[in-house]
Coordinates of C-alpha atoms in Angstrom, one line a residue:
L1423 CA 36.9 28.4 -47.3
L1424 CA 33.3 29.0 -48.3
V1425 CA 33.0 25.9 -50.4
S1426 CA 34.4 23.5 -47.6
K1427 CA 32.8 20.5 -46.7
D1428 CA 33.9 20.5 -43.4
L1429 CA 30.7 21.1 -41.2
G1430 CA 32.1 19.6 -38.0
K1431 CA 32.1 16.3 -36.2
H1432 CA 30.7 17.6 -33.0
L1433 CA 29.0 20.5 -31.4
L1434 CA 32.2 22.1 -30.0
E1435 CA 33.9 21.9 -33.6
V1436 CA 30.7 23.3 -35.4
E1437 CA 30.7 26.3 -32.9
D1438 CA 34.4 26.8 -33.7
L1439 CA 33.7 26.7 -37.5
L1440 CA 30.6 29.2 -37.1
Q1441 CA 32.8 31.6 -35.0
K1442 CA 35.5 31.4 -38.0
H1443 CA 32.8 32.0 -40.5
G1444 CA 31.5 35.2 -38.8
L1445 CA 34.9 36.5 -39.1
L1446 CA 35.0 35.7 -42.8
E1447 CA 31.6 37.3 -43.2
A1448 CA 32.6 40.3 -41.4
D1449 CA 35.7 40.4 -43.8
I1450 CA 33.4 40.0 -46.9
S1451 CA 31.3 42.8 -45.6
A1452 CA 34.2 45.1 -45.2
Q1453 CA 35.5 44.1 -48.8
T1454 CA 31.9 44.9 -50.1
E1455 CA 32.0 48.5 -49.1
R1456 CA 35.5 48.9 -50.7
V1457 CA 34.3 46.9 -54.1
Q1458 CA 31.2 49.2 -54.1
A1459 CA 33.5 52.2 -53.9
L1460 CA 35.9 51.1 -56.6
N1461 CA 33.2 50.4 -58.8
A1462 CA 31.6 53.7 -58.4
A1463 CA 34.7 55.4 -59.1
A1464 CA 35.4 53.3 -62.2
L1465 CA 31.9 53.9 -63.8
K1466 CA 32.8 57.6 -63.7
F1467 CA 35.7 57.1 -66.2
S1468 CA 32.9 55.3 -68.6
E1469 CA 31.1 58.8 -68.5
L1470 CA 33.7 61.0 -69.8
E1471 CA 33.2 63.1 -72.9
G1472 CA 36.2 63.8 -75.1
Y1473 CA 39.4 62.1 -74.2
Q1474 CA 38.7 58.3 -72.9
P1475 CA 41.5 56.5 -71.3
C1476 CA 39.7 53.2 -71.8
D1477 CA 36.6 51.8 -73.7
P1478 CA 33.6 52.5 -71.5
Q1479 CA 32.1 49.0 -72.5
I1480 CA 35.4 47.6 -71.0
I1481 CA 35.0 49.3 -67.7
C1482 CA 31.2 48.4 -67.4
N1483 CA 32.1 44.9 -68.1
R1484 CA 34.6 44.8 -65.8
V1485 CA 32.6 46.4 -63.0
N1486 CA 29.6 44.0 -63.8
H1487 CA 32.2 41.0 -63.4
V1488 CA 33.6 42.2 -60.0
Q1489 CA 30.0 42.7 -58.8
T1490 CA 28.8 39.2 -60.0
C1491 CA 31.9 37.9 -58.2
L1492 CA 30.8 39.5 -55.2
E1493 CA 27.4 38.6 -54.9
E1494 CA 28.5 34.8 -55.8
L1495 CA 30.6 35.1 -52.6
E1496 CA 28.0 36.6 -50.6
E1497 CA 25.7 33.7 -51.8
L1498 CA 28.4 31.3 -50.9
A1499 CA 28.6 32.8 -47.5
A1500 CA 25.0 32.5 -46.7
K1501 CA 24.9 29.0 -47.8
R1502 CA 28.0 28.2 -45.7
R1503 CA 26.1 29.5 -42.7
K1504 CA 23.1 27.9 -43.5
E1505 CA 25.0 24.6 -43.8
L1506 CA 26.9 25.2 -40.3
E1507 CA 23.9 26.2 -38.6
D1508 CA 22.1 23.2 -39.8
S1509 CA 25.2 21.2 -38.5
R1510 CA 24.7 22.9 -35.2
Q1511 CA 21.2 21.8 -34.9
L1512 CA 22.0 18.2 -35.8
W1513 CA 25.0 18.0 -33.2
T1514 CA 22.6 19.9 -30.6
F1515 CA 20.3 17.3 -31.4
F1516 CA 22.5 14.4 -30.8
Q1517 CA 24.2 16.0 -27.6
E1518 CA 20.6 16.4 -26.3
M1519 CA 19.8 12.7 -27.1
E1520 CA 23.0 11.7 -25.3
E1521 CA 22.3 13.6 -22.1
A1522 CA 18.8 12.0 -22.4
E1523 CA 20.4 8.6 -22.7
A1524 CA 22.7 9.6 -19.6
W1525 CA 20.0 10.6 -17.4
I1526 CA 17.8 7.5 -18.3
R1527 CA 21.0 5.2 -17.5
E1528 CA 21.4 6.9 -14.2
K1529 CA 17.8 6.5 -13.3
E1530 CA 17.9 3.0 -14.3
K1531 CA 20.6 2.2 -12.0
I1532 CA 18.9 4.1 -9.3
L1533 CA 15.6 2.1 -9.7
A1534 CA 17.5 -1.3 -10.1
A1535 CA 19.2 -0.5 -6.4
K1536 CA 15.9 0.8 -4.6
S1537 CA 14.2 -1.5 -2.0
C1538 CA 10.7 -1.1 -0.9
G1539 CA 11.7 -0.4 2.5
R1540 CA 11.6 -2.5 5.8
D1541 CA 8.6 -0.6 7.7
L1542 CA 6.1 2.0 7.6
S1543 CA 8.4 4.9 8.0
S1544 CA 11.1 3.9 5.4
V1545 CA 8.5 3.2 2.9
M1546 CA 6.9 6.7 3.3
T1547 CA 10.2 8.1 3.1
L1548 CA 10.8 6.2 -0.3
T1549 CA 7.5 7.0 -1.7
T1550 CA 8.2 10.9 -0.9
K1551 CA 11.6 10.3 -3.0
H1552 CA 9.8 8.6 -5.7
K1553 CA 7.3 11.1 -6.2
T1554 CA 10.1 13.8 -6.3
M1555 CA 11.5 11.5 -9.1
L1556 CA 8.3 11.3 -10.7
G1557 CA 8.5 15.2 -11.2
E1558 CA 11.9 15.0 -12.5
L1559 CA 10.5 12.5 -15.1
G1560 CA 8.0 14.6 -16.1
N1561 CA 10.5 17.5 -16.7
R1562 CA 12.9 15.4 -18.6
R1563 CA 9.6 14.3 -20.6
A1564 CA 8.9 17.5 -21.9
L1565 CA 12.3 18.2 -22.7
L1566 CA 12.7 15.0 -24.6
H1567 CA 9.5 15.7 -26.4
Q1568 CA 11.1 19.0 -27.4
T1569 CA 14.4 17.3 -28.7
M1570 CA 12.4 14.9 -30.6
K1571 CA 10.6 17.8 -32.6
K1572 CA 14.1 19.1 -33.4
G1573 CA 14.9 15.5 -34.7
E1574 CA 11.9 15.7 -37.0
K1575 CA 12.3 19.2 -38.2
I1576 CA 16.1 18.1 -39.2
L1577 CA 14.4 15.0 -40.9
A1578 CA 12.1 17.3 -42.8
K1579 CA 15.0 19.5 -44.2
K1580 CA 16.7 16.4 -45.7
S1581 CA 20.0 17.9 -45.2
F1582 CA 21.6 15.0 -43.5
S1583 CA 21.2 11.3 -43.8
S1584 CA 18.3 10.1 -41.9
V1585 CA 19.4 6.8 -41.0
G1586 CA 21.3 8.1 -37.9
I1587 CA 18.8 10.4 -36.8
Q1588 CA 15.9 7.9 -36.9
E1589 CA 18.2 5.2 -35.2
K1590 CA 18.9 7.5 -32.4
M1591 CA 15.4 8.8 -31.8
R1592 CA 14.1 5.0 -32.0
E1593 CA 17.0 4.0 -29.5
V1594 CA 16.1 6.8 -27.0
C1595 CA 12.5 6.4 -27.3
L1596 CA 12.7 2.6 -26.4
R1597 CA 14.9 3.2 -23.6
W1598 CA 12.6 5.9 -22.4
K1599 CA 9.4 3.7 -22.5
K1600 CA 11.4 0.8 -20.8
L1601 CA 12.3 3.5 -17.9
E1602 CA 8.7 4.6 -17.7
E1603 CA 7.7 1.1 -17.4
V1604 CA 10.1 0.3 -14.7
T1605 CA 9.2 3.3 -12.8
G1606 CA 5.6 2.4 -12.9
L1607 CA 6.3 -1.0 -11.5
H1608 CA 8.4 0.4 -8.9
Q1609 CA 5.7 2.8 -7.9
Q1610 CA 3.4 -0.2 -7.8
R1611 CA 5.7 -2.1 -5.4
L1612 CA 5.9 0.9 -3.1
E1613 CA 2.2 1.3 -3.1
D1614 CA 1.7 -2.4 -2.3
A1615 CA 4.4 -2.2 0.5
L1616 CA 2.6 0.9 1.9
N1617 CA -0.5 -0.9 2.0
F1618 CA 1.1 -3.8 3.8
F1619 CA 3.0 -1.9 6.4
Q1620 CA -0.2 0.3 7.0
F1621 CA -2.0 -2.9 7.6
S1622 CA 0.3 -4.3 9.8
A1623 CA 0.6 -1.0 11.8
E1624 CA -3.0 -0.9 12.1
T1625 CA -3.2 -4.6 13.1
D1626 CA -0.4 -4.1 15.7
D1627 CA -2.4 -1.0 17.2
L1628 CA -5.6 -3.3 17.3
V1629 CA -3.4 -6.1 19.0
A1630 CA -2.1 -3.6 21.5
W1631 CA -5.5 -2.1 22.2
L1632 CA -7.0 -5.6 22.8
Q1633 CA -4.0 -6.5 25.1
D1634 CA -5.0 -3.5 27.1
T1635 CA -8.6 -4.1 26.9
Y1636 CA -8.1 -7.7 28.1
R1637 CA -6.4 -6.7 31.4
I1638 CA -9.0 -4.3 32.0
V1639 CA -12.1 -6.8 31.6
S1640 CA -10.2 -9.4 33.4
S1641 CA -9.5 -7.4 36.5
D1642 CA -10.6 -9.3 39.9
D1643 CA -11.7 -5.8 41.3
F1644 CA -15.5 -6.1 41.7
G1645 CA -15.7 -3.3 44.3
H1646 CA -16.3 -3.5 48.0
D1647 CA -19.7 -2.0 48.4
D1648 CA -22.9 -0.9 46.3
Y1649 CA -21.6 2.4 45.3
S1650 CA -18.1 1.1 44.1
T1651 CA -19.7 -1.9 42.2
Q1652 CA -22.0 0.4 40.5
A1653 CA -19.2 2.8 39.3
L1654 CA -17.1 -0.3 38.2
L1655 CA -20.2 -1.3 36.2
R1656 CA -20.7 1.9 34.6
K1657 CA -16.9 2.0 33.3
H1658 CA -16.9 -1.6 32.3
R1659 CA -20.3 -0.8 30.4
A1660 CA -18.4 1.8 28.4
V1661 CA -15.5 -0.5 27.8
V1662 CA -18.0 -3.1 26.3
E1663 CA -19.1 -0.5 24.1
E1664 CA -15.7 0.1 22.7
V1665 CA -15.1 -3.5 22.4
E1666 CA -18.4 -3.7 20.4
K1667 CA -17.2 -1.1 18.1
H1668 CA -13.7 -2.5 17.3
R1669 CA -15.8 -5.7 16.2
A1670 CA -16.1 -4.2 12.7
S1671 CA -12.5 -3.4 12.5
V1672 CA -11.7 -7.2 13.4
L1673 CA -14.1 -8.5 10.9
S1674 CA -12.6 -6.4 8.2
L1675 CA -9.2 -7.7 8.5
R1676 CA -9.6 -10.6 6.2
K1677 CA -10.9 -8.2 3.7
Q1678 CA -8.2 -5.7 3.7
L1679 CA -5.7 -8.8 3.9
A1680 CA -7.8 -9.9 0.5
L1681 CA -6.9 -6.5 -1.1
L1682 CA -3.1 -6.9 -0.4
A1683 CA -0.5 -7.8 -3.2
P1684 CA -0.1 -11.6 -3.7
D1685 CA 3.4 -11.4 -2.3
H1686 CA 2.1 -9.9 1.0
R1687 CA -1.1 -11.4 1.5
Q1688 CA 0.1 -15.0 1.0
G1689 CA 2.6 -14.7 3.6
V1690 CA 2.4 -17.1 6.6
D1691 CA 3.1 -14.6 9.2
V1692 CA 0.7 -12.3 8.0
Q1693 CA -2.1 -15.0 8.1
I1694 CA -1.1 -16.2 11.6
R1695 CA -1.3 -12.5 12.6
V1696 CA -5.0 -12.0 11.5
V1697 CA -6.2 -15.5 13.2
E1698 CA -4.2 -14.2 16.5
V1699 CA -6.2 -11.0 16.4
E1700 CA -9.5 -12.8 15.8
Q1701 CA -8.9 -15.2 18.7
L1702 CA -7.8 -12.3 21.1
Y1703 CA -10.7 -10.5 20.1
G1704 CA -13.0 -13.5 20.9
E1705 CA -11.3 -13.8 24.3
V1706 CA -11.9 -10.2 25.1
A1707 CA -15.5 -10.3 24.2
E1708 CA -16.0 -13.5 26.3
V1709 CA -14.4 -12.3 29.2
A1710 CA -16.2 -8.8 28.9
V1711 CA -19.3 -10.9 29.2
L1712 CA -18.2 -12.7 32.1
R1713 CA -17.2 -9.7 33.9
T1714 CA -20.8 -7.8 33.1
Q1715 CA -22.1 -10.9 34.8
W1716 CA -19.7 -11.0 37.7
L1717 CA -20.2 -7.2 38.4
Q1718 CA -23.9 -7.7 38.3
D1719 CA -23.7 -10.6 40.8
A1720 CA -21.5 -8.6 42.9
L1721 CA -23.9 -5.6 43.0
A1722 CA -26.8 -8.1 43.6
V1723 CA -24.8 -9.4 46.5
Y1724 CA -23.8 -6.0 48.0
R1725 CA -27.5 -5.0 47.5
M1726 CA -28.7 -8.3 49.2
F1727 CA -26.5 -7.6 52.1
S1728 CA -27.7 -4.1 52.5
E1729 CA -31.4 -5.4 52.5
V1730 CA -30.7 -8.1 54.8
H1731 CA -28.8 -5.6 57.1
A1732 CA -31.8 -3.2 56.9
C1733 CA -34.3 -6.0 57.7
E1734 CA -32.2 -7.3 60.7
V1735 CA -32.1 -3.6 61.9
W1736 CA -35.9 -3.6 61.9
V1737 CA -36.0 -7.0 63.6
D1738 CA -33.7 -5.7 66.3
E1739 CA -36.0 -2.5 66.9
K1740 CA -39.2 -4.6 67.1
E1741 CA -37.5 -7.4 69.4
Q1742 CA -36.2 -4.5 71.7
W1743 CA -39.8 -3.1 71.7
L1744 CA -41.6 -6.4 72.3
E1745 CA -39.0 -7.3 75.4
K1746 CA -39.6 -3.9 76.8
M1747 CA -43.4 -3.8 76.3
E1748 CA -45.7 -4.2 79.6
V1749 CA -49.3 -5.4 79.5
P1750 CA -51.2 -2.1 80.3
E1751 CA -54.0 -2.1 83.1
E1752 CA -55.9 0.9 81.4
L1753 CA -58.4 0.4 78.6
D1754 CA -56.9 3.2 76.8
E1755 CA -53.4 2.1 76.9
V1756 CA -54.6 -1.4 75.7
E1757 CA -56.2 0.4 72.6
V1758 CA -53.0 2.0 72.0
V1759 CA -50.9 -1.1 72.1
Q1760 CA -53.4 -2.9 70.2
H1761 CA -53.1 -0.3 67.3
R1762 CA -49.1 -0.5 67.6
F1763 CA -49.6 -4.4 67.2
E1764 CA -51.9 -3.9 64.1
S1765 CA -49.1 -1.5 62.7
L1766 CA -46.6 -4.2 63.6
D1767 CA -48.6 -6.6 61.6
Q1768 CA -48.7 -4.4 58.4
E1769 CA -44.8 -3.9 58.8
M1770 CA -44.2 -7.5 59.1
N1771 CA -46.0 -8.2 56.0
S1772 CA -44.1 -5.4 54.1
V1773 CA -40.7 -7.0 55.7
M1774 CA -41.8 -10.4 54.7
G1775 CA -41.9 -9.4 51.1
R1776 CA -38.5 -7.7 51.1
I1777 CA -37.1 -10.9 52.7
L1778 CA -38.7 -13.1 50.1
D1779 CA -37.0 -11.0 47.5
V1780 CA -33.9 -11.9 49.5
N1781 CA -34.4 -15.5 49.3
Q1782 CA -34.9 -15.2 45.6
V1783 CA -31.8 -13.3 44.9
V1784 CA -29.7 -15.6 47.0
Q1785 CA -31.4 -18.6 45.1
Q1786 CA -30.3 -17.0 41.8
L1787 CA -26.8 -16.5 43.1
V1788 CA -26.3 -20.0 44.5
D1789 CA -27.8 -21.6 41.3
G1790 CA -25.4 -19.5 39.1
G1791 CA -22.6 -20.8 41.2
H1792 CA -21.5 -17.4 42.6
P1793 CA -18.1 -17.7 44.4
S1794 CA -19.7 -16.3 47.6
S1795 CA -22.6 -18.7 47.7
D1796 CA -21.9 -20.2 51.0
E1797 CA -21.7 -16.6 52.9
V1798 CA -24.7 -15.4 51.0
R1799 CA -26.7 -18.7 52.1
S1800 CA -25.5 -18.1 55.7
C1801 CA -26.6 -14.7 55.6
Q1802 CA -30.0 -15.9 54.4
D1803 CA -30.3 -18.5 57.0
H1804 CA -29.3 -16.1 59.9
L1805 CA -32.2 -13.5 58.4
N1806 CA -34.9 -16.2 58.0
S1807 CA -34.1 -17.7 61.5
R1808 CA -34.6 -14.3 63.2
Y1809 CA -37.7 -13.4 61.4

């Protein structure tokens, strides 16, 4: 049993042989106690004085022979255990390598079937799963490193043929290297897809904002009086500031596009999308400038109407005063009237300046092609005729 060359052909068989060998070692241990007791008893006969049933030398030789056989048996048992344990290490190594290969094959199938997502949400989900897989890859790498060390130790002992061990180590190393390359490529594809869909999402958000802003700046509400128009103008200026702030985002689209992977940035749709955003921004900025001018013109019109109304009120008051005025008969009353006429003359000069300002504003509005030019001109003519 101890000189058997059967060291098992797989891990389970080796474990079974080790279990049987353990029983054999226990039996040898039990027999060792018995042999030692018998040897001790036999040696007593070699020490007798007087009558000796057997030659003492024969007894000593016999005891030594039995002891030598026992020691040889123990040496064989120790050697057999070492061989079986070496065999267990070998088949443990092969089993761990097979498990590593099976794990690699499983991940290769998963990576081969993986897509890069259809939108930002799916790409982010896949990226999270891929990070989990990278963690598993790191753990498996550590286990494989330990198994490789076991293989190197087995080779160093030179107890078994190195051909199969080296071949298995080389084969698994190549497959592992290939797996890491495929994993790296898939990670790069996920990053490229994530960048693309983030770019698309940001572009869509920018388009939505521009469309909303276009509806605001193209409004035909210019207020109904001085106060409401001023409020609209303040709001519009805030919108214009936001439009200007978004200019950098629009200008950076082409730079962002250039940073995308070739497969993504060379797509016709994404290039058309960028052009559409640039055109839409140009339209928004242009209409915003026009609305600024329109609101300023509306404000000028309402202020002009207000000024005209104030001047006409003044004219009405002075007309009524002149119509009701009577030529005084007393000198004191004449001086009072004369003083009032002097004040009227000063007021007329002041009002004249206001009317000239009105005429200037009207001319600017007419020259600028204001849609209410006829109404403004009519109001101007009416004021001038009354003055």
